[in-house]
Backbone as JSON, one array per atom type, in Angstrom:
{
  "sequence": "QVQLVESGGGVVQAGGSLRLSCAASGRISSISAMGWDRQAPGKQRELVASITRGGSINYPDSVKGRFTISRDNAKNTVYLQMNSLKPEDTAVYYCFTLSAYGPPTVGRGTQVTVSS",
  "N": [[11.72, -80.07, -26.67], [14.6, -79.49, -28.63], [18.09, -79.14, -28.53], [20.87, -77.78, -30.24], [24.31, -78.04, -31.03], [26.79, -76.75, -32.92], [29.87, -77.3, -34.67], [33.14, -76.91, -36.17], [33.47, -75.24, -38.38], [35.38, -72.91, -40.45], [38.29, -71.52, -42.09], [39.4, -72.33, -45.29], [41.42, -73.36, -48.05], [40.55, -73.35, -51.54], [39.6, -76.48, -52.83], [40.22, -77.82, -50.58], [39.26, -79.49, -47.46], [36.69, -79.76, -44.97], [35.13, -80.68, -41.89], [32.01, -80.62, -40.49], [30.26, -80.68, -37.39], [27.35, -81.6, -35.56], [25.8, -81.68, -32.63], [23.08, -83.06, -30.98], [20.71, -82.55, -28.36], [18.33, -83.07, -25.69], [14.93, -83.55, -26.54], [15.44, -86.0, -28.14], [14.16, -88.19, -29.21], [12.09, -87.18, -30.64], [12.98, -86.36, -33.06], [12.83, -86.47, -36.55], [14.34, -86.1, -38.77], [17.59, -84.9, -39.66], [19.87, -82.31, -40.63], [21.73, -80.11, -42.8], [21.76, -76.74, -43.79], [22.59, -73.83, -45.73], [23.59, -70.38, -45.92], [24.59, -67.86, -47.95], [25.97, -64.54, -48.21], [23.59, -62.29, -49.47], [22.24, -64.25, -50.81], [19.71, -66.83, -51.2], [18.68, -69.08, -48.61], [19.82, -72.42, -48.68], [19.29, -75.93, -48.94], [21.71, -78.25, -47.91], [22.35, -80.85, -47.13], [20.58, -83.74, -45.96], [19.39, -86.15, -43.61], [17.29, -88.78, -42.85], [15.51, -90.29, -40.06], [15.21, -92.89, -40.8], [17.36, -93.23, -42.43], [17.46, -92.25, -45.02], [18.98, -90.21, -47.44], [19.64, -86.97, -48.7], [20.87, -84.78, -51.16], [21.56, -81.64, -52.74], [22.22, -80.97, -56.23], [24.39, -79.27, -56.36], [26.25, -79.98, -54.41], [26.53, -82.65, -54.51], [28.43, -85.59, -54.54], [30.6, -84.32, -53.48], [30.09, -83.57, -50.85], [29.33, -85.25, -47.8], [26.95, -86.57, -45.68], [26.62, -87.87, -42.44], [25.88, -89.91, -39.55], [26.13, -90.39, -36.01], [24.55, -92.35, -34.03], [24.81, -93.09, -31.38], [26.05, -90.92, -30.24], [24.29, -88.97, -30.81], [24.81, -87.24, -32.94], [25.37, -85.48, -35.93], [27.26, -85.39, -38.89], [28.96, -83.42, -41.35], [30.84, -83.98, -43.96], [32.92, -82.21, -45.96], [34.34, -82.03, -49.01], [36.69, -81.13, -51.63], [36.24, -78.35, -51.68], [34.8, -75.27, -52.79], [35.09, -71.78, -53.67], [32.48, -70.8, -53.89], [31.13, -72.24, -52.01], [31.32, -70.9, -49.72], [29.74, -69.74, -46.87], [27.34, -69.32, -44.18], [26.76, -72.1, -42.29], [24.1, -74.02, -41.21], [22.88, -76.23, -38.82], [20.04, -78.35, -38.64], [17.03, -79.73, -37.25], [14.22, -81.8, -37.87], [10.91, -82.38, -36.79], [8.07, -84.36, -36.0], [6.43, -83.3, -34.19], [6.57, -80.62, -33.7], [7.87, -77.3, -34.47], [10.74, -76.87, -36.72], [14.09, -77.15, -35.44], [16.83, -75.01, -35.32], [20.32, -74.57, -35.51], [22.87, -72.25, -34.28], [24.61, -71.66, -36.28], [27.59, -71.94, -38.28], [30.5, -70.52, -39.58], [31.78, -70.99, -42.8], [34.48, -70.51, -44.81], [35.85, -70.33, -47.96], [38.74, -69.89, -49.59], [40.07, -68.59, -52.65]],
  "CA": [[12.71, -79.14, -27.22], [15.91, -80.02, -29.05], [19.17, -78.16, -28.58], [21.91, -78.15, -31.21], [25.61, -77.39, -30.91], [27.56, -76.97, -34.15], [31.3, -76.99, -34.63], [33.91, -77.38, -37.32], [33.66, -74.28, -39.46], [36.69, -72.29, -40.51], [38.77, -71.01, -43.37], [40.14, -73.36, -46.01], [41.67, -73.02, -49.45], [39.79, -74.11, -52.53], [40.1, -77.83, -52.98], [40.42, -78.42, -49.27], [38.17, -80.19, -46.8], [36.28, -79.44, -43.61], [34.06, -81.5, -41.36], [31.14, -79.98, -39.52], [29.57, -81.56, -36.46], [26.16, -81.05, -34.92], [25.37, -82.54, -31.53], [21.72, -82.78, -30.53], [20.34, -82.97, -27.01], [16.93, -82.78, -25.4], [13.94, -84.53, -27.0], [16.02, -86.69, -29.3], [13.2, -89.16, -29.77], [11.12, -86.48, -31.5], [13.64, -85.97, -34.32], [12.55, -87.32, -37.69], [15.42, -85.9, -39.74], [18.58, -83.86, -39.35], [20.56, -81.91, -41.83], [22.44, -78.85, -42.87], [21.57, -75.84, -44.9], [23.57, -72.75, -45.71], [23.19, -69.1, -46.48], [25.67, -66.96, -48.32], [25.5, -63.15, -48.27], [22.83, -61.91, -50.65], [21.63, -65.41, -51.47], [18.7, -67.55, -50.43], [19.12, -70.25, -47.86], [19.62, -73.62, -49.48], [19.57, -77.2, -48.31], [23.0, -78.83, -48.27], [22.25, -82.3, -46.96], [19.68, -84.16, -44.9], [19.33, -87.6, -43.36], [16.11, -89.07, -42.04], [15.68, -91.32, -39.03], [15.33, -94.17, -41.49], [18.62, -93.29, -43.15], [17.41, -91.68, -46.37], [19.87, -89.05, -47.56], [19.34, -86.09, -49.83], [21.81, -83.7, -51.45], [21.31, -80.93, -53.99], [23.24, -81.24, -57.24], [25.55, -78.4, -56.16], [27.23, -80.57, -53.49], [26.54, -84.1, -54.69], [29.75, -86.1, -54.89], [31.64, -83.61, -52.71], [29.71, -83.52, -49.44], [28.75, -86.48, -47.28], [26.34, -86.45, -44.36], [26.6, -89.13, -41.71], [25.43, -89.7, -38.18], [26.53, -91.32, -34.96], [23.36, -92.39, -33.19], [25.21, -93.18, -29.96], [26.43, -89.57, -29.79], [23.27, -88.02, -31.27], [25.57, -86.26, -33.69], [25.4, -85.55, -37.39], [28.48, -84.81, -39.46], [28.96, -83.07, -42.76], [32.19, -83.99, -44.52], [32.93, -81.39, -47.17], [35.58, -82.18, -49.76], [36.77, -80.36, -52.87], [35.5, -77.12, -51.44], [34.91, -74.21, -53.78], [34.76, -70.47, -53.1], [31.03, -70.62, -53.83], [30.62, -72.93, -50.82], [31.41, -69.97, -48.6], [28.42, -69.43, -46.33], [27.09, -69.78, -42.82], [26.13, -73.41, -42.35], [23.2, -74.22, -40.08], [22.33, -77.55, -38.56], [18.62, -78.29, -38.3], [16.3, -80.98, -37.04], [12.79, -81.8, -38.15], [10.15, -83.19, -35.86], [6.64, -84.47, -36.3], [5.68, -82.78, -33.05], [6.76, -79.2, -33.49], [8.62, -76.61, -35.52], [12.15, -77.26, -36.83], [15.09, -76.52, -34.59], [17.97, -74.61, -36.13], [21.46, -74.15, -34.72], [23.31, -70.86, -34.41], [25.37, -71.52, -37.52], [29.05, -71.9, -38.24], [30.99, -69.9, -40.81], [32.74, -71.7, -43.66], [35.04, -69.6, -45.81], [36.74, -71.02, -48.88], [39.5, -68.89, -50.34], [40.5, -69.05, -53.98]],
  "C": [[14.01, -79.86, -27.53], [16.9, -78.87, -29.04], [20.26, -78.69, -29.49], [23.19, -77.36, -30.94], [26.43, -77.76, -32.13], [29.03, -76.65, -33.91], [31.94, -77.42, -35.94], [34.08, -76.4, -38.46], [35.07, -73.71, -39.44], [37.01, -71.78, -41.9], [39.63, -72.09, -44.02], [40.37, -72.89, -47.44], [40.8, -73.87, -50.36], [40.44, -75.47, -52.77], [40.28, -78.56, -51.67], [39.16, -79.05, -48.71], [37.91, -79.63, -45.41], [35.22, -80.44, -43.18], [33.31, -80.72, -40.3], [30.48, -81.04, -38.65], [28.38, -80.85, -35.87], [25.67, -82.05, -33.89], [23.99, -82.11, -31.05], [21.52, -83.28, -29.11], [18.88, -82.57, -26.78], [16.03, -83.9, -25.89], [14.4, -85.22, -28.27], [15.0, -87.58, -29.99], [12.21, -88.51, -30.72], [11.69, -86.16, -32.89], [13.32, -86.97, -35.43], [13.63, -87.19, -38.77], [16.36, -84.83, -39.22], [19.29, -83.48, -40.64], [21.27, -80.59, -41.68], [21.89, -78.02, -44.03], [22.56, -74.69, -44.76], [22.99, -71.48, -46.31], [24.41, -68.24, -46.71], [25.12, -65.54, -48.39], [24.77, -62.85, -49.58], [22.16, -63.05, -51.37], [20.59, -66.06, -50.57], [19.33, -68.72, -49.71], [18.86, -71.48, -48.72], [20.0, -74.85, -48.67], [20.92, -77.72, -48.82], [22.95, -80.35, -48.18], [21.25, -82.6, -45.85], [19.7, -85.67, -44.8], [18.15, -87.85, -42.45], [16.44, -90.11, -40.97], [15.87, -92.69, -39.67], [16.59, -94.31, -42.33], [18.59, -92.77, -44.57], [18.18, -90.37, -46.4], [19.53, -88.27, -48.81], [20.4, -85.01, -49.94], [21.32, -82.94, -52.69], [22.45, -81.22, -54.97], [24.52, -80.44, -56.99], [26.62, -79.01, -55.26], [27.37, -82.07, -53.68], [27.92, -84.55, -55.17], [30.88, -85.44, -54.14], [31.34, -83.63, -51.21], [29.08, -84.86, -49.04], [28.2, -86.22, -45.88], [26.35, -87.83, -43.72], [26.16, -88.84, -40.28], [26.0, -90.77, -37.27], [25.37, -91.32, -33.97], [23.71, -92.43, -31.7], [25.55, -91.81, -29.39], [25.39, -88.53, -30.16], [23.9, -86.88, -32.07], [25.5, -86.54, -35.18], [26.64, -84.82, -37.88], [28.24, -84.43, -40.92], [30.42, -82.99, -43.2], [32.15, -83.26, -45.85], [34.3, -81.48, -47.82], [35.53, -81.34, -51.03], [36.01, -79.05, -52.77], [35.83, -76.06, -52.48], [34.6, -72.87, -53.12], [33.25, -70.25, -52.97], [30.37, -71.42, -52.71], [30.69, -72.05, -49.58], [30.03, -69.54, -48.15], [28.43, -69.71, -44.83], [26.29, -71.07, -42.93], [25.34, -73.63, -41.06], [22.77, -75.68, -40.0], [20.86, -77.4, -38.23], [18.1, -79.69, -38.01], [14.84, -80.76, -37.4], [12.11, -82.76, -37.19], [8.7, -83.24, -36.29], [5.8, -83.76, -35.25], [5.84, -81.29, -32.83], [7.55, -78.58, -34.6], [10.06, -77.11, -35.59], [13.0, -76.53, -35.8], [16.3, -76.21, -35.46], [19.09, -74.14, -35.21], [21.85, -72.71, -35.0], [24.09, -70.61, -35.7], [26.86, -71.49, -37.29], [29.55, -71.43, -39.6], [31.99, -70.82, -41.51], [33.18, -70.72, -44.73], [36.05, -70.35, -46.64], [37.44, -69.95, -49.73], [39.99, -69.47, -51.66], [42.0, -68.93, -54.15]]
}
């Protein structure tokens, strides 16, 4: 089992920045990838960023060039640096991990609100 603790959400004006953190604990060795997705009211959940154990990174076009995912292996923590935020980035952001040995683990989510 993997446990996730997210932090860093909040309210920011358009054009501003926020950094989200996700600390993992438990069966860290089972994690093959970590990332973030988000869900806005009335919209489907969408991937925001992911990073594999090997360091491969993926972003959708909607955030490419504005968001950066990184990790600190010593702290078992993944970060999402979000710059040039737009009102359409408003959503609940969820940290997740993928494992070859079981179902994904998803955090409780953290609210990001971008005001225009």
